[in-house]
Short mmCIF file of C-alpha atoms in Angstrom, two decimals:
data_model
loop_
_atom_site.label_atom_id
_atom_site.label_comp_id
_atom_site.label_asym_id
_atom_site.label_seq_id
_atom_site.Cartn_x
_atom_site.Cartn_y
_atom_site.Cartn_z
CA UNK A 1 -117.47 56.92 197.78
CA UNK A 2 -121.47 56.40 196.90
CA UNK A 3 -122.67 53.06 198.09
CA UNK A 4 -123.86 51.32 195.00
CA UNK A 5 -127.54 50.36 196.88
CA UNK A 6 -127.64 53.84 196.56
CA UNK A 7 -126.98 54.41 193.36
CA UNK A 8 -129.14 51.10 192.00
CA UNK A 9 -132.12 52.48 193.50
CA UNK A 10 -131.15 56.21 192.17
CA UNK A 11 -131.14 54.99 188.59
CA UNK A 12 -134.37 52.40 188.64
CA UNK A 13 -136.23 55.84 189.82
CA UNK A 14 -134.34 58.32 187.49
CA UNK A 15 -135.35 55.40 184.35
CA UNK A 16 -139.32 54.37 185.80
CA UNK A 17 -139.85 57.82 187.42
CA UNK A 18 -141.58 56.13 189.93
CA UNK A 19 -140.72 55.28 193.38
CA UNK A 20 -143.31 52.26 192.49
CA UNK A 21 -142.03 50.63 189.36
CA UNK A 22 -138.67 51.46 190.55
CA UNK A 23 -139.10 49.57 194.37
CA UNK A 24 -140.86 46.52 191.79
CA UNK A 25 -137.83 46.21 189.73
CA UNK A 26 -135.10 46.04 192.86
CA UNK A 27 -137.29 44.00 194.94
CA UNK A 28 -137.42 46.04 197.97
CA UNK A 29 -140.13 48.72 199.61
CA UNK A 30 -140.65 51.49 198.04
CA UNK A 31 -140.46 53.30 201.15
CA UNK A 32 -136.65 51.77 200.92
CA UNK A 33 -136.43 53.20 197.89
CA UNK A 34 -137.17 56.66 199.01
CA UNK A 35 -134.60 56.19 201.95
CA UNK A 36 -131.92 55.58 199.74
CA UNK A 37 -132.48 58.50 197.75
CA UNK A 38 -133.01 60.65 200.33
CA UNK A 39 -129.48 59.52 201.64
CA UNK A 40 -128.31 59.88 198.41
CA UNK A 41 -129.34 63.37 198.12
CA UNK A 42 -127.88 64.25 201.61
CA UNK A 43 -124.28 62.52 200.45
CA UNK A 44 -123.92 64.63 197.75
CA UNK A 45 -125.81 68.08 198.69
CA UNK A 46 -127.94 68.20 195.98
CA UNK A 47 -131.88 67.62 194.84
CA UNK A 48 -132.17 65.13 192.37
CA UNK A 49 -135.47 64.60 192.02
CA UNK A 50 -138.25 66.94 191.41
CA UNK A 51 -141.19 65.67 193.61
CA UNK A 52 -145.13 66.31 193.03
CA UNK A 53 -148.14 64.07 193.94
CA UNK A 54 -148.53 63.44 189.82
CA UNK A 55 -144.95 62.77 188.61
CA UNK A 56 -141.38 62.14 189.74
CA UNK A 57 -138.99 64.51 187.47
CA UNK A 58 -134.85 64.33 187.49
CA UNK A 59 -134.00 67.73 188.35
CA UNK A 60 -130.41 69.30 186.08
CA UNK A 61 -128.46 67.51 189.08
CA UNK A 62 -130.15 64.20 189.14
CA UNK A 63 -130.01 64.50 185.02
CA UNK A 64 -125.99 64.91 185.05
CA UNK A 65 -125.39 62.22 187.53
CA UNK A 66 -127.06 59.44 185.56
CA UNK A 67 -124.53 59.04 183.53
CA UNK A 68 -121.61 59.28 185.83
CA UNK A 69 -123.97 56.48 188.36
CA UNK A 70 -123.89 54.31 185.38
CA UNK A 71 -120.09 54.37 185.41
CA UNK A 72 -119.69 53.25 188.78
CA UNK A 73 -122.11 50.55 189.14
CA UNK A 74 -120.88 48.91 185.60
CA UNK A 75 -117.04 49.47 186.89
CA UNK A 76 -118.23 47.64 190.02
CA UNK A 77 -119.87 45.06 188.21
CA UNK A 78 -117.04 44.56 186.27
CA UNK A 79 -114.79 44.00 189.50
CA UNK A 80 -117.02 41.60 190.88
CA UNK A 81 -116.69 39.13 188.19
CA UNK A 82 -113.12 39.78 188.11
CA UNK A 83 -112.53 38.95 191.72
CA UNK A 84 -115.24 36.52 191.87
CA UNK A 85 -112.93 34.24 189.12
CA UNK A 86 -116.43 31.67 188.44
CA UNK A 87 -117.22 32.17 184.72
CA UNK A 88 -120.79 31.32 183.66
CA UNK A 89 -120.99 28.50 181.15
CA UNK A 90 -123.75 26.98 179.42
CA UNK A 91 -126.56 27.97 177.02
CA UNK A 92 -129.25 30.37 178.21
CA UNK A 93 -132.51 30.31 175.64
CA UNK A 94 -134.06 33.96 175.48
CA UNK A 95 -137.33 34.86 173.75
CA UNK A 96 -138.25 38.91 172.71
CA UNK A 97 -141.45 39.84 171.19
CA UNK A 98 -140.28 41.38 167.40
CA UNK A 99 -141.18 44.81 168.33
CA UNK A 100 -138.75 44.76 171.37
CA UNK A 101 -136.11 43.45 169.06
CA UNK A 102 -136.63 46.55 166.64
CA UNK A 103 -135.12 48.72 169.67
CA UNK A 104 -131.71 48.46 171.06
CA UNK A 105 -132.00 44.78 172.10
CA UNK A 106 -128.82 43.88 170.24
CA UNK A 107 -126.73 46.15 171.86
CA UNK A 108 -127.66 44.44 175.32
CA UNK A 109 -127.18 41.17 174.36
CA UNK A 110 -123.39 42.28 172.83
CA UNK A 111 -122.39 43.48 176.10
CA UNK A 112 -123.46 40.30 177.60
CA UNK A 113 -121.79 37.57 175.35
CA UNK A 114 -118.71 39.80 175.39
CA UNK A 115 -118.76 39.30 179.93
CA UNK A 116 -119.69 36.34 179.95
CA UNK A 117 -118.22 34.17 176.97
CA UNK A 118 -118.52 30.97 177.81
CA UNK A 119 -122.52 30.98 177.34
CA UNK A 120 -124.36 30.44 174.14
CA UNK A 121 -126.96 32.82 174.06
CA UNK A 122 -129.67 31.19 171.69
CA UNK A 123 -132.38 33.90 170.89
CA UNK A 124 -136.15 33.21 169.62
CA UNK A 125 -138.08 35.92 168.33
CA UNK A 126 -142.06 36.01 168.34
CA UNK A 127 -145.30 37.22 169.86
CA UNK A 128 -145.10 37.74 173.38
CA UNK A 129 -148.69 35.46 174.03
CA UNK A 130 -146.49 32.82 171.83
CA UNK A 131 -143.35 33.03 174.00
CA UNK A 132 -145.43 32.97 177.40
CA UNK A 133 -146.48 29.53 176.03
CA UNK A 134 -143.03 28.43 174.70
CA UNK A 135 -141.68 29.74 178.47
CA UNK A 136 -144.74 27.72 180.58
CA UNK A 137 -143.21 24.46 178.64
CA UNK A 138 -139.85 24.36 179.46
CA UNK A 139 -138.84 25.55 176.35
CA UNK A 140 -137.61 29.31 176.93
CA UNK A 141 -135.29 30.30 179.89
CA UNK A 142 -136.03 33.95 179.96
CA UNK A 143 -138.71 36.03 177.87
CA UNK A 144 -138.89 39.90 177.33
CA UNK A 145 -142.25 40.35 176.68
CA UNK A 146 -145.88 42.80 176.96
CA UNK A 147 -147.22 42.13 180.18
CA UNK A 148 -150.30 39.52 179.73
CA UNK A 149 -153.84 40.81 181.27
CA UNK A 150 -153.87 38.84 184.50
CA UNK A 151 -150.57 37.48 184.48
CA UNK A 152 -148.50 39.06 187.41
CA UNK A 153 -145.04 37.64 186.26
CA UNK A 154 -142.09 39.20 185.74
CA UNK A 155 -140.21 42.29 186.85
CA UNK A 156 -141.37 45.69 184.97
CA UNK A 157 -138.57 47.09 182.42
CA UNK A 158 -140.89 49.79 180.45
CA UNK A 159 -143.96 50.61 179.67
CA UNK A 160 -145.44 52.14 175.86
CA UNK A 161 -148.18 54.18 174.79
CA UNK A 162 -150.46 52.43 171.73
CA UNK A 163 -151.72 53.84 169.30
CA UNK A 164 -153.74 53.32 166.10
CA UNK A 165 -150.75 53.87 163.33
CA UNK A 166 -150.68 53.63 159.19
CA UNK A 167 -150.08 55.35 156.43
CA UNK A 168 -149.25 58.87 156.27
CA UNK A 169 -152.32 60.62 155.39
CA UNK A 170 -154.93 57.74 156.00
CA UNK A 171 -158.05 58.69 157.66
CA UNK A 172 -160.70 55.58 157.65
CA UNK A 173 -163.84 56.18 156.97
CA UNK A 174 -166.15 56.33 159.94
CA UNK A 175 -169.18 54.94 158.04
CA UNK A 176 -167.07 51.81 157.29
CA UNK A 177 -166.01 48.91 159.11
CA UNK A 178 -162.22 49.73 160.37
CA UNK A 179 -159.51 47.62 158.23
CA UNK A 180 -157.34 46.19 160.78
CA UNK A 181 -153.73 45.13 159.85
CA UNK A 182 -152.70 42.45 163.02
CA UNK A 183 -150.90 39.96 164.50
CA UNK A 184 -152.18 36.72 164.60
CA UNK A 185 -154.09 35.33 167.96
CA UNK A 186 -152.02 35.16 170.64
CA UNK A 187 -151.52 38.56 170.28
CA UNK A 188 -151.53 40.60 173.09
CA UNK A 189 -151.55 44.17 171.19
CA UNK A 190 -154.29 42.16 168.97
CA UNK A 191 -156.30 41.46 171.89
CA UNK A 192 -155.94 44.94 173.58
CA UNK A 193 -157.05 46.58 170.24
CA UNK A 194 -160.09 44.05 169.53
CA UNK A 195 -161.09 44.81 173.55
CA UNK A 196 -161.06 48.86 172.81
CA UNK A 197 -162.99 48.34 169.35
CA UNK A 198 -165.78 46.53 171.25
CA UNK A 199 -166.39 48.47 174.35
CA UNK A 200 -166.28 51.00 172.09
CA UNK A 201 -169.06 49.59 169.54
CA UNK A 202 -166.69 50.65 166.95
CA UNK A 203 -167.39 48.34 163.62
CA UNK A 204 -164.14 46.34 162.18
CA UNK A 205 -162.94 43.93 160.26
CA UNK A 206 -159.17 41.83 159.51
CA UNK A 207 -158.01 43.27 156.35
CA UNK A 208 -154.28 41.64 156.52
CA UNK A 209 -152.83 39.38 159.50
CA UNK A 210 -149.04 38.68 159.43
CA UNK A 211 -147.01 36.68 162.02
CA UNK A 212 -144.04 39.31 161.47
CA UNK A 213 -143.55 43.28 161.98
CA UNK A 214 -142.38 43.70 158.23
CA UNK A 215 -145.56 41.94 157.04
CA UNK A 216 -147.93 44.19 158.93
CA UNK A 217 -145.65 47.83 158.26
CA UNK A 218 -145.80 46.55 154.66
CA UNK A 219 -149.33 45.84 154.74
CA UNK A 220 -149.94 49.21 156.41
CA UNK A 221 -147.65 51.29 153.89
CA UNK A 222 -149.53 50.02 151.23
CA UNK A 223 -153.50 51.56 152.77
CA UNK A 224 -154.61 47.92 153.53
CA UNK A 225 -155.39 49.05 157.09
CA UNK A 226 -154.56 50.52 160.57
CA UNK A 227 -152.82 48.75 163.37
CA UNK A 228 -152.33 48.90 167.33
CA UNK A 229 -148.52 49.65 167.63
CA UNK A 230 -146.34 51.18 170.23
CA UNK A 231 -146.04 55.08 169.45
CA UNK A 232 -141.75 54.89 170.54
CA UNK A 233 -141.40 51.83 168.51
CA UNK A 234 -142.92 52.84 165.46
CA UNK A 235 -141.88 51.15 162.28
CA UNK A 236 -139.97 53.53 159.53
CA UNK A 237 -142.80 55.11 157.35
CA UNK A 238 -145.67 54.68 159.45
CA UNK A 239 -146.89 57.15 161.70
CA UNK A 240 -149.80 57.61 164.47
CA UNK A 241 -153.66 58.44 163.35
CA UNK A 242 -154.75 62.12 164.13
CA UNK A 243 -157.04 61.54 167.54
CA UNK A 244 -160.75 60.83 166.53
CA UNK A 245 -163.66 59.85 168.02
CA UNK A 246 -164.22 57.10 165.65
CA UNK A 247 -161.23 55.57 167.20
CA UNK A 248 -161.25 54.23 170.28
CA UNK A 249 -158.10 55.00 173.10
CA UNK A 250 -155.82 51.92 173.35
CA UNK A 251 -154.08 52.40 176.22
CA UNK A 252 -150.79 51.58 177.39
CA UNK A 253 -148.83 48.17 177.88
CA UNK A 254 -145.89 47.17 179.34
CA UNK A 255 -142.75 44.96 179.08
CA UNK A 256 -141.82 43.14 181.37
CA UNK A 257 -138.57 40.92 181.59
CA UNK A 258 -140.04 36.83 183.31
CA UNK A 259 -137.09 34.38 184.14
CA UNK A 260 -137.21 30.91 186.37
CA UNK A 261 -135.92 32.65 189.23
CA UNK A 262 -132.25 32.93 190.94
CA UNK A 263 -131.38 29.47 191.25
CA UNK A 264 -131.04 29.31 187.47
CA UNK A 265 -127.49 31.50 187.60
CA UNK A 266 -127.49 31.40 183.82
CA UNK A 267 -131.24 32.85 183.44
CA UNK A 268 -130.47 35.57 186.61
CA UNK A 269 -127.15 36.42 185.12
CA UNK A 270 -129.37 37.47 182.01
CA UNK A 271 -132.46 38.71 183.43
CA UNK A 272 -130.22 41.23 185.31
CA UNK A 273 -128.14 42.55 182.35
CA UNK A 274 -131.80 42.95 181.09
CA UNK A 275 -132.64 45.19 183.54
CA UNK A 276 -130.11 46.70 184.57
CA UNK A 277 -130.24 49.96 182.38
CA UNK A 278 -134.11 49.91 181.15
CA UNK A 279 -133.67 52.86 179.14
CA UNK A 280 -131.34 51.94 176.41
CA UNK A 281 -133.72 49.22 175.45
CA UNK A 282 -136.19 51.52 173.84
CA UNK A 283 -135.55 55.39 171.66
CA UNK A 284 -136.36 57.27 174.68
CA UNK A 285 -139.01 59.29 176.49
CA UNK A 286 -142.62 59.02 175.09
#
């Protein structure tokens, strides 16, 4: 029988591939991390992990047993409420930024309701500098949102690659001020991209704002513009710019899941489903 520590910190590497994000997300050391692995890896006779100094890689074992460590830890999870016989009740009050909720958020949040019915899951969708505010207030019990420059809350789920996006085809003219298609302020993708243009004494201007994701891909289908957007969550029939020098390098954000803590068993109960498996929340690898 593998110990399910084991297995938790197995899977928060094998999804991060990083003994780093993956020791942020449980909590511990990450030189606990690596222990666990390690006796992991002796329990079952077999590498898992590829190791360099650059990158952590799932080797054909680690890759198959993903899947079957998964199984275990939701079968266990599953007992645990069973025998535990306390049912969560109440309402919990989530916020996701709108590009999050593109993904496979709804799947997530199905699985939840369906363990824990006796909470009413009330969902608000916006932009993530918009929900930070809405969460500082009171208003929002947990928020799935881009990390905010400066802001150290919240336990990492993923991070994206951005990327100037648009039509199929479009190349801006260099000579020209760049149309920009954006969210309005207090967007954190907005501010990223504004940040890059200037350090990069690239000319622009704000050819179409919209406070929704349809608004902007429709603005961007139609030529108005480019716009900063997450390369794995790329809205149907837009794709990324060829690399230029006329455009600067965005970068990469991340998402990170911010709750009030464990004394709110409602919020912790949710944060953790959240969490628990990272990497159905998004298409997969960049």
């Amino acid at each position: 029988m593998l110990p399910p520590l084991l297995l938790r910190s197995f899977l928060a590497v094998a999804e991060t591939r990083s003994f780093t994000r993956a020791a942020q997300r449980l909590g511990l050391r990450q030189s606990t991390v690596s222990q666990h692995v390690r006796k992991l890896e002796a329990a079952v006779g077999r590498a898992l992990f590829a190791r360099d100094t650059h990158a952590v890689a799932l080797t054909p074992d680690g890759d198959a047993l993903m899947d079957f460590a998964r199984g275990v830890l939701e079968a266990n999870e599953r007992m645990e409420r069973f025998l535990a016989g306390a049912h969560l009740r109440g309402r919990i009050r989530l916020g996701a930024s709108e590009d999050f909720v593109s993904a496979r958020l709804a799947e997530v949040l199905a699985e939840f309701t369906q363990a824990h019915s006796g909470v009413d899951l009330e969902l608000t969708v916006g932009l993530s500098g918009t929900l930070y505010e809405r969460f500082d207030a009171g208003e929002l019990d947990v928020i799935v949102v881009k990390r905010r420059a400066g802001d150290p809350r919240g336990a990492f789920a993923w991070r994206e690659q951005l990327a100037w996006v648009g039509r199929p085809g479009l190349r801006p003219d260099p000579a020209q001020p760049l149309p920009l298609v954006l969210f309005p302020p207090p967007s954190i993708t907005r501010a990223l991209a504004l940040q890059a243009l200037e350090q990069a004494g690239r000319t622009w201007r704000v050819a179409c704002t919209s406070p929704s994701l349809s608004g902007l891909r429709a603005a961007a289908m139609a030529g108005l513009g480019v716009a900063p957007h997450s390369t794995r969550l790329l809205p149907p029939g837009l794709a990324p710019l060829p690399p230029s020098r006329h455009l600067p390098e965005l970068g990469q954000i991340e998402f990170v899941v911010i709750g009030p803590g464990p004394q709110h068993r409602l919020a912790s109960a949710l944060v953790t489903a959240l969490l628990r498996h990272p990497g159905r929340l998004h298409p997969g690898p960049a």
